[in-house]
Amino acid sequence: MDIQWYPGHMDKAQKEVQSKLKQVDVVIELADARIPRSSRNPLLETIIQDKPSVIVLTKADLADPKVTEEWKQYYRDQGIEAVDVDSKHKKGLHVIKEAALQQTERLQARWKRKGIKPRAIRAMIIGIPNVGKSTLINQWIGKKTAKIGDRPGITKNQQWLKMGKEMDLLDTPGILWPKFEDPYVGERLAATGAIKDELLDLQDIAYFIIGICQEYYPEKLLQRFGLEDKPRETSLEWFEDIGRKRGALLAGAEIDYEKAGEMVVREFRGGLLGRISLERPYDEASE
Ligand code: G4P
Protein backbone atom coordinates (compact mmCIF):
# COMPACT_ATOMS: atom_id res chain seq x y z
CA MET A 1 0.00 0.00 0.00
CA ASP A 2 1.26 3.43 -0.85
CA ILE A 3 -0.17 6.29 1.16
CA GLN A 4 0.52 9.64 -0.45
CA TRP A 5 -0.54 12.48 1.74
CA TYR A 6 1.37 15.68 1.97
CA PRO A 7 -0.78 18.64 2.91
CA GLY A 8 0.72 21.96 1.86
CA HIS A 9 0.74 23.26 5.39
CA MET A 10 3.54 20.88 6.43
CA ASP A 11 6.28 23.30 5.44
CA LYS A 12 4.53 26.07 7.31
CA ALA A 13 4.26 23.91 10.42
CA GLN A 14 7.95 23.12 10.24
CA LYS A 15 8.88 26.80 10.05
CA GLU A 16 6.60 27.55 12.99
CA VAL A 17 8.27 24.87 15.04
CA GLN A 18 11.68 26.19 14.10
CA SER A 19 10.83 29.69 15.27
CA LYS A 20 9.36 28.45 18.57
CA LEU A 21 12.40 26.32 19.18
CA LYS A 22 14.57 29.39 19.50
CA GLN A 23 12.69 30.27 22.68
CA VAL A 24 13.06 27.00 24.52
CA ASP A 25 15.83 25.19 26.36
CA VAL A 26 14.50 21.67 26.03
CA VAL A 27 12.26 19.82 23.58
CA ILE A 28 9.84 17.17 24.76
CA GLU A 29 9.24 15.04 21.71
CA LEU A 30 6.23 12.75 21.70
CA ALA A 31 6.13 9.47 19.80
CA ASP A 32 3.45 6.78 19.84
CA ALA A 33 4.69 3.87 21.98
CA ARG A 34 3.21 1.40 19.46
CA ILE A 35 5.25 2.88 16.60
CA PRO A 36 8.06 4.99 18.04
CA ARG A 37 10.10 5.07 14.86
CA SER A 38 7.30 5.79 12.40
CA SER A 39 5.66 8.43 14.56
CA ARG A 40 8.78 10.61 14.83
CA ASN A 41 9.51 13.33 12.33
CA PRO A 42 12.73 12.35 10.57
CA LEU A 43 13.81 15.99 10.20
CA LEU A 44 13.46 16.81 13.86
CA GLU A 45 17.03 15.86 14.72
CA THR A 46 18.29 18.30 12.10
CA ILE A 47 15.91 21.00 13.28
CA ILE A 48 16.71 20.76 16.98
CA GLN A 49 20.42 20.10 16.47
CA ASP A 50 22.12 20.01 19.85
CA LYS A 51 19.20 21.30 21.91
CA PRO A 52 18.49 18.99 24.85
CA SER A 53 15.52 16.70 24.25
CA VAL A 54 13.51 13.92 25.81
CA ILE A 55 11.45 11.32 23.98
CA VAL A 56 8.08 10.59 25.55
CA LEU A 57 6.42 7.40 24.34
CA THR A 58 2.70 8.13 24.51
CA LYS A 59 -0.33 5.82 24.76
CA ALA A 60 1.80 3.26 26.59
CA ASP A 61 -1.43 1.63 27.82
CA LEU A 62 -1.99 0.42 24.24
CA ALA A 63 1.55 -0.85 23.59
CA ASP A 64 3.26 -4.09 24.62
CA PRO A 65 5.06 -3.11 27.86
CA LYS A 66 8.04 -5.38 27.16
CA VAL A 67 8.60 -3.79 23.76
CA THR A 68 8.22 -0.29 25.23
CA GLU A 69 11.03 -1.11 27.67
CA GLU A 70 13.16 -2.24 24.71
CA TRP A 71 12.52 1.07 22.96
CA LYS A 72 13.48 3.10 26.01
CA GLN A 73 16.72 1.15 26.30
CA TYR A 74 17.34 1.56 22.58
CA TYR A 75 17.12 5.35 22.86
CA ARG A 76 19.14 5.46 26.07
CA ASP A 77 21.86 3.46 24.34
CA GLN A 78 22.02 6.34 21.86
CA GLY A 79 22.30 8.86 24.68
CA ILE A 80 18.67 10.03 24.38
CA GLU A 81 16.52 9.99 27.49
CA ALA A 82 13.17 8.25 26.90
CA VAL A 83 10.17 7.77 29.18
CA ASP A 84 6.72 6.31 28.63
CA VAL A 85 3.35 7.69 29.67
CA ASP A 86 -0.28 6.75 29.69
CA SER A 87 -2.06 10.10 29.71
CA LYS A 88 -5.45 8.47 29.58
CA HIS A 89 -4.94 7.03 33.07
CA LYS A 90 -2.51 9.77 34.19
CA LYS A 91 0.39 7.35 34.55
CA GLY A 92 4.06 8.27 34.26
CA LEU A 93 3.50 12.00 33.75
CA HIS A 94 5.64 13.06 36.72
CA VAL A 95 8.80 11.63 35.16
CA ILE A 96 8.63 13.95 32.14
CA LYS A 97 9.64 17.01 34.11
CA GLU A 98 12.44 15.20 35.93
CA ALA A 99 13.80 13.90 32.63
CA ALA A 100 13.56 17.31 30.96
CA LEU A 101 15.29 19.10 33.84
CA GLN A 102 18.01 16.49 33.87
CA GLN A 103 18.67 17.15 30.19
CA THR A 104 19.32 20.82 30.94
CA GLU A 105 21.89 20.26 33.67
CA ARG A 106 24.71 21.42 31.40
CA LEU A 107 22.87 24.61 30.58
CA GLN A 108 22.25 25.28 34.26
CA ALA A 109 25.91 24.60 35.05
CA ARG A 110 26.87 27.11 32.36
CA TRP A 111 24.63 29.77 33.91
CA LYS A 112 26.30 29.13 37.24
CA ARG A 113 29.79 29.32 35.77
CA LYS A 114 29.01 32.59 34.07
CA GLY A 115 27.27 34.03 37.12
CA ILE A 116 23.91 34.23 35.29
CA LYS A 117 20.90 34.27 37.60
CA PRO A 118 19.05 30.99 37.12
CA ARG A 119 15.53 31.14 35.64
CA ALA A 120 12.89 28.51 35.01
CA ILE A 121 13.77 26.11 32.21
CA ARG A 122 11.62 26.66 29.10
CA ALA A 123 10.21 23.58 27.43
CA MET A 124 7.98 22.81 24.51
CA ILE A 125 6.11 19.73 23.43
CA ILE A 126 6.40 18.58 19.85
CA GLY A 127 4.85 15.73 17.90
CA ILE A 128 2.91 14.58 14.88
CA PRO A 129 -0.89 15.00 14.76
CA ASN A 130 -2.84 12.62 16.97
CA VAL A 131 0.17 11.45 18.97
CA GLY A 132 -1.52 12.70 22.15
CA LYS A 133 -0.10 16.20 22.65
CA SER A 134 -3.26 17.92 23.91
CA THR A 135 -4.28 15.03 26.14
CA LEU A 136 -0.83 14.94 27.69
CA ILE A 137 -0.68 18.69 28.28
CA ASN A 138 -4.16 18.71 29.84
CA GLN A 139 -3.49 15.76 32.10
CA TRP A 140 0.00 16.85 33.05
CA ILE A 141 -1.01 20.35 33.97
CA GLY A 142 -4.31 19.60 35.61
CA LYS A 143 -5.49 22.49 37.74
CA LYS A 144 -2.16 23.11 39.40
CA THR A 145 -0.72 25.62 37.02
CA ALA A 146 -1.71 29.05 35.96
CA LYS A 147 -0.95 30.73 32.68
CA ILE A 148 1.76 33.31 32.88
CA GLY A 149 2.01 36.43 30.81
CA ASP A 150 4.46 37.44 28.13
CA ARG A 151 8.10 37.11 29.02
CA PRO A 152 10.90 39.47 28.12
CA GLY A 153 12.89 38.36 25.13
CA ILE A 154 10.29 35.98 23.77
CA THR A 155 7.48 36.40 21.30
CA LYS A 156 4.47 38.31 22.56
CA ASN A 157 1.07 36.68 22.84
CA GLN A 158 2.47 33.27 23.46
CA GLN A 159 1.24 31.68 26.61
CA TRP A 160 3.47 29.89 29.00
CA LEU A 161 2.32 27.51 31.67
CA LYS A 162 4.10 27.37 34.96
CA MET A 163 5.22 23.87 35.92
CA GLY A 164 6.40 24.58 39.44
CA LYS A 165 9.32 26.91 40.06
CA GLU A 166 11.73 25.10 37.81
CA MET A 167 9.92 24.89 34.49
CA ASP A 168 7.72 26.86 32.08
CA LEU A 169 5.95 25.09 29.27
CA LEU A 170 4.89 26.67 26.00
CA ASP A 171 1.18 25.94 25.93
CA THR A 172 0.83 25.43 22.17
CA PRO A 173 2.42 22.19 21.07
CA GLY A 174 4.56 22.16 17.95
CA ILE A 175 3.05 20.12 15.16
CA LEU A 176 5.32 18.17 12.90
CA TRP A 177 4.62 15.65 10.18
CA PRO A 178 5.77 12.09 9.82
CA LYS A 179 7.56 10.71 6.78
CA PHE A 180 4.78 9.48 4.55
CA GLU A 181 6.86 8.51 1.55
CA ASP A 182 7.96 5.30 3.19
CA PRO A 183 5.20 2.68 2.75
CA TYR A 184 6.12 0.96 6.02
CA VAL A 185 5.71 4.20 7.88
CA GLY A 186 2.39 4.97 6.17
CA GLU A 187 1.00 1.58 7.09
CA ARG A 188 1.95 1.90 10.73
CA LEU A 189 0.62 5.43 11.05
CA ALA A 190 -2.61 4.35 9.43
CA ALA A 191 -3.01 1.43 11.81
CA THR A 192 -2.78 3.69 14.86
CA GLY A 193 -5.23 6.22 13.43
CA ALA A 194 -2.70 8.98 12.74
CA ILE A 195 -3.90 9.34 9.13
CA LYS A 196 -7.44 10.26 8.12
CA ASP A 197 -9.48 7.15 7.34
CA GLU A 198 -10.76 8.57 4.05
CA LEU A 199 -7.24 8.25 2.70
CA LEU A 200 -6.99 4.59 3.52
CA ASP A 201 -7.92 1.14 2.50
CA LEU A 202 -8.85 -0.29 5.88
CA GLN A 203 -8.67 -3.79 4.51
CA ASP A 204 -4.94 -3.36 3.81
CA ILE A 205 -4.42 -1.92 7.26
CA ALA A 206 -6.28 -4.83 8.83
CA TYR A 207 -4.01 -7.27 6.97
CA PHE A 208 -1.03 -5.45 8.34
CA ILE A 209 -2.32 -5.58 11.92
CA ILE A 210 -3.22 -9.25 11.59
CA GLY A 211 0.25 -9.95 10.12
CA ILE A 212 1.94 -8.46 13.18
CA CYS A 213 -0.41 -10.29 15.55
CA GLN A 214 0.11 -13.54 13.67
CA GLU A 215 3.86 -13.23 14.24
CA TYR A 216 4.00 -11.84 17.77
CA TYR A 217 0.59 -12.05 19.42
CA PRO A 218 -1.39 -15.00 17.95
CA GLU A 219 -2.94 -15.73 21.36
CA LYS A 220 -4.50 -12.24 21.38
CA LEU A 221 -6.24 -12.93 18.07
CA LEU A 222 -7.47 -16.32 19.31
CA GLN A 223 -8.80 -14.80 22.49
CA ARG A 224 -10.40 -11.66 21.12
CA PHE A 225 -12.19 -13.37 18.25
CA GLY A 226 -12.80 -16.73 19.94
CA LEU A 227 -11.00 -18.61 17.19
CA GLU A 228 -10.00 -22.24 17.18
CA ASP A 229 -6.28 -22.73 17.90
CA LYS A 230 -5.14 -24.44 14.71
CA PRO A 231 -2.22 -23.89 12.32
CA ARG A 232 -2.82 -21.01 9.91
CA GLU A 233 -0.26 -20.21 7.24
CA THR A 234 -1.29 -16.80 6.00
CA SER A 235 -2.80 -13.57 7.28
CA LEU A 236 -5.65 -14.16 4.84
CA GLU A 237 -6.62 -17.36 6.68
CA TRP A 238 -6.73 -15.45 9.96
CA PHE A 239 -8.66 -12.63 8.34
CA GLU A 240 -11.26 -14.99 6.89
CA ASP A 241 -11.69 -16.89 10.15
CA ILE A 242 -12.19 -13.61 11.98
CA GLY A 243 -14.74 -12.45 9.39
CA ARG A 244 -16.64 -15.74 9.61
CA LYS A 245 -16.61 -15.81 13.40
CA ARG A 246 -17.96 -12.26 13.59
CA GLY A 247 -20.57 -12.80 10.88
CA ALA A 248 -19.03 -10.30 8.47
CA LEU A 249 -20.53 -12.07 5.50
CA LEU A 250 -22.06 -11.21 2.14
CA ALA A 251 -24.73 -13.14 0.28
CA GLY A 252 -23.65 -16.74 -0.32
CA ALA A 253 -21.65 -16.77 2.92
CA GLU A 254 -18.75 -15.00 1.23
CA ILE A 255 -16.54 -12.98 3.58
CA ASP A 256 -17.28 -9.25 3.66
CA TYR A 257 -13.63 -8.17 3.66
CA GLU A 258 -14.46 -4.51 3.94
CA LYS A 259 -16.60 -4.95 7.01
CA ALA A 260 -14.17 -7.42 8.63
CA GLY A 261 -11.25 -5.06 7.89
CA GLU A 262 -12.99 -2.08 9.46
CA MET A 263 -13.79 -4.11 12.54
CA VAL A 264 -10.22 -5.34 13.05
CA VAL A 265 -8.80 -1.83 12.68
CA ARG A 266 -11.38 -0.28 15.01
CA GLU A 267 -10.84 -2.91 17.70
CA PHE A 268 -7.06 -2.63 17.43
CA ARG A 269 -7.15 1.15 17.79
CA GLY A 270 -9.45 0.90 20.79
CA GLY A 271 -7.03 -1.49 22.51
CA LEU A 272 -9.58 -4.30 22.41
CA LEU A 273 -7.09 -6.79 20.99
CA GLY A 274 -4.81 -6.12 23.95
CA ARG A 275 -1.51 -4.28 24.24
CA ILE A 276 0.20 -4.53 20.89
CA SER A 277 3.37 -2.93 19.54
CA LEU A 278 3.61 -2.65 15.77
CA GLU A 279 7.28 -1.78 15.70
CA ARG A 280 10.38 -3.10 17.45
CA PRO A 281 13.74 -1.39 17.78
CA TYR A 282 15.66 -4.04 15.87
CA ASP A 283 12.99 -4.98 13.36
CA GLU A 284 14.73 -4.80 9.96
CA ALA A 285 11.59 -3.91 8.02
CA SER A 286 11.11 -0.73 10.01
CA GLU A 287 14.74 0.41 10.20
P1 G4P B 1 -2.90 15.58 19.44
O1 G4P B 1 -3.14 16.74 20.35
O2 G4P B 1 -1.45 15.19 19.39
O3 G4P B 1 -3.45 15.71 18.06
O4 G4P B 1 -3.61 14.29 20.09
P2 G4P B 1 -4.78 14.19 21.17
O5 G4P B 1 -4.28 14.56 22.52
O6 G4P B 1 -5.97 14.88 20.65
O7 G4P B 1 -5.03 12.60 21.19
C1 G4P B 1 -5.43 11.88 20.04
C2 G4P B 1 -6.22 10.67 20.45
O8 G4P B 1 -5.41 9.81 21.25
C3 G4P B 1 -7.44 10.98 21.32
O9 G4P B 1 -8.44 10.00 21.02
C4 G4P B 1 -6.94 10.74 22.73
O10 G4P B 1 -7.98 10.43 23.64
C5 G4P B 1 -6.05 9.54 22.50
N1 G4P B 1 -5.01 9.44 23.54
C6 G4P B 1 -4.14 10.40 23.92
N2 G4P B 1 -3.32 9.95 24.90
C7 G4P B 1 -3.70 8.67 25.15
C8 G4P B 1 -3.22 7.65 26.06
O11 G4P B 1 -2.29 7.81 26.84
N3 G4P B 1 -3.85 6.44 25.98
C9 G4P B 1 -4.87 6.19 25.11
N4 G4P B 1 -5.40 4.97 25.12
N5 G4P B 1 -5.34 7.13 24.26
C10 G4P B 1 -4.76 8.35 24.29
P3 G4P B 1 -9.69 10.30 20.11
O12 G4P B 1 -10.30 9.00 19.80
O13 G4P B 1 -9.26 11.17 18.97
O14 G4P B 1 -10.60 11.14 21.01
P4 G4P B 1 -11.33 10.72 22.38
O15 G4P B 1 -11.47 9.23 22.38
O16 G4P B 1 -10.46 11.19 23.48
O17 G4P B 1 -12.61 11.45 22.29
mmCIF file of C-alpha atoms and ligand atoms in Angstrom, residues 30 58-62 85-89 127-136 173 269, ligand 1:
data_model
loop_
_atom_site.group_PDB
_atom_site.id
_atom_site.type_symbol
_atom_site.label_atom_id
_atom_site.label_comp_id
_atom_site.label_asym_id
_atom_site.label_seq_id
_atom_site.Cartn_x
_atom_site.Cartn_y
_atom_site.Cartn_z
ATOM 1 C CA LEU A 30 6.235 12.747 21.704
ATOM 2 C CA THR A 58 2.695 8.128 24.506
ATOM 3 C CA LYS A 59 -0.327 5.822 24.756
ATOM 4 C CA ALA A 60 1.796 3.264 26.591
ATOM 5 C CA ASP A 61 -1.431 1.629 27.815
ATOM 6 C CA LEU A 62 -1.992 0.415 24.242
ATOM 7 C CA VAL A 85 3.353 7.693 29.672
ATOM 8 C CA ASP A 86 -0.281 6.750 29.689
ATOM 9 C CA SER A 87 -2.058 10.103 29.710
ATOM 10 C CA LYS A 88 -5.448 8.466 29.584
ATOM 11 C CA HIS A 89 -4.939 7.030 33.066
ATOM 12 C CA GLY A 127 4.849 15.733 17.900
ATOM 13 C CA ILE A 128 2.908 14.576 14.882
ATOM 14 C CA PRO A 129 -0.894 14.999 14.763
ATOM 15 C CA ASN A 130 -2.843 12.616 16.967
ATOM 16 C CA VAL A 131 0.168 11.451 18.966
ATOM 17 C CA GLY A 132 -1.525 12.695 22.147
ATOM 18 C CA LYS A 133 -0.104 16.195 22.651
ATOM 19 C CA SER A 134 -3.264 17.916 23.909
ATOM 20 C CA THR A 135 -4.276 15.033 26.139
ATOM 21 C CA LEU A 136 -0.826 14.937 27.690
ATOM 22 C CA PRO A 173 2.424 22.191 21.066
ATOM 23 C CA ARG A 269 -7.150 1.154 17.790
HETATM 24 P P1 G4P B 1 -2.899 15.580 19.439
HETATM 25 O O1 G4P B 1 -3.144 16.741 20.352
HETATM 26 O O2 G4P B 1 -1.454 15.189 19.389
HETATM 27 O O3 G4P B 1 -3.454 15.706 18.064
HETATM 28 O O4 G4P B 1 -3.608 14.287 20.087
HETATM 29 P P2 G4P B 1 -4.783 14.190 21.173
HETATM 30 O O5 G4P B 1 -4.283 14.557 22.521
HETATM 31 O O6 G4P B 1 -5.971 14.881 20.652
HETATM 32 O O7 G4P B 1 -5.032 12.602 21.188
HETATM 33 C C1 G4P B 1 -5.425 11.881 20.042
HETATM 34 C C2 G4P B 1 -6.222 10.667 20.452
HETATM 35 O O8 G4P B 1 -5.406 9.806 21.245
HETATM 36 C C3 G4P B 1 -7.442 10.976 21.316
HETATM 37 O O9 G4P B 1 -8.437 10.002 21.018
HETATM 38 C C4 G4P B 1 -6.943 10.739 22.730
HETATM 39 O O10 G4P B 1 -7.979 10.429 23.640
HETATM 40 C C5 G4P B 1 -6.049 9.544 22.504
HETATM 41 N N1 G4P B 1 -5.006 9.443 23.538
HETATM 42 C C6 G4P B 1 -4.135 10.399 23.921
HETATM 43 N N2 G4P B 1 -3.323 9.952 24.901
HETATM 44 C C7 G4P B 1 -3.698 8.673 25.150
HETATM 45 C C8 G4P B 1 -3.218 7.647 26.057
HETATM 46 O O11 G4P B 1 -2.287 7.814 26.845
HETATM 47 N N3 G4P B 1 -3.846 6.435 25.976
HETATM 48 C C9 G4P B 1 -4.868 6.190 25.111
HETATM 49 N N4 G4P B 1 -5.401 4.969 25.121
HETATM 50 N N5 G4P B 1 -5.340 7.135 24.264
HETATM 51 C C10 G4P B 1 -4.763 8.346 24.285
HETATM 52 P P3 G4P B 1 -9.688 10.300 20.108
HETATM 53 O O12 G4P B 1 -10.297 9.000 19.798
HETATM 54 O O13 G4P B 1 -9.261 11.170 18.970
HETATM 55 O O14 G4P B 1 -10.600 11.144 21.007
HETATM 56 P P4 G4P B 1 -11.333 10.723 22.377
HETATM 57 O O15 G4P B 1 -11.465 9.230 22.381
HETATM 58 O O16 G4P B 1 -10.463 11.192 23.481
HETATM 59 O O17 G4P B 1 -12.606 11.445 22.291
#
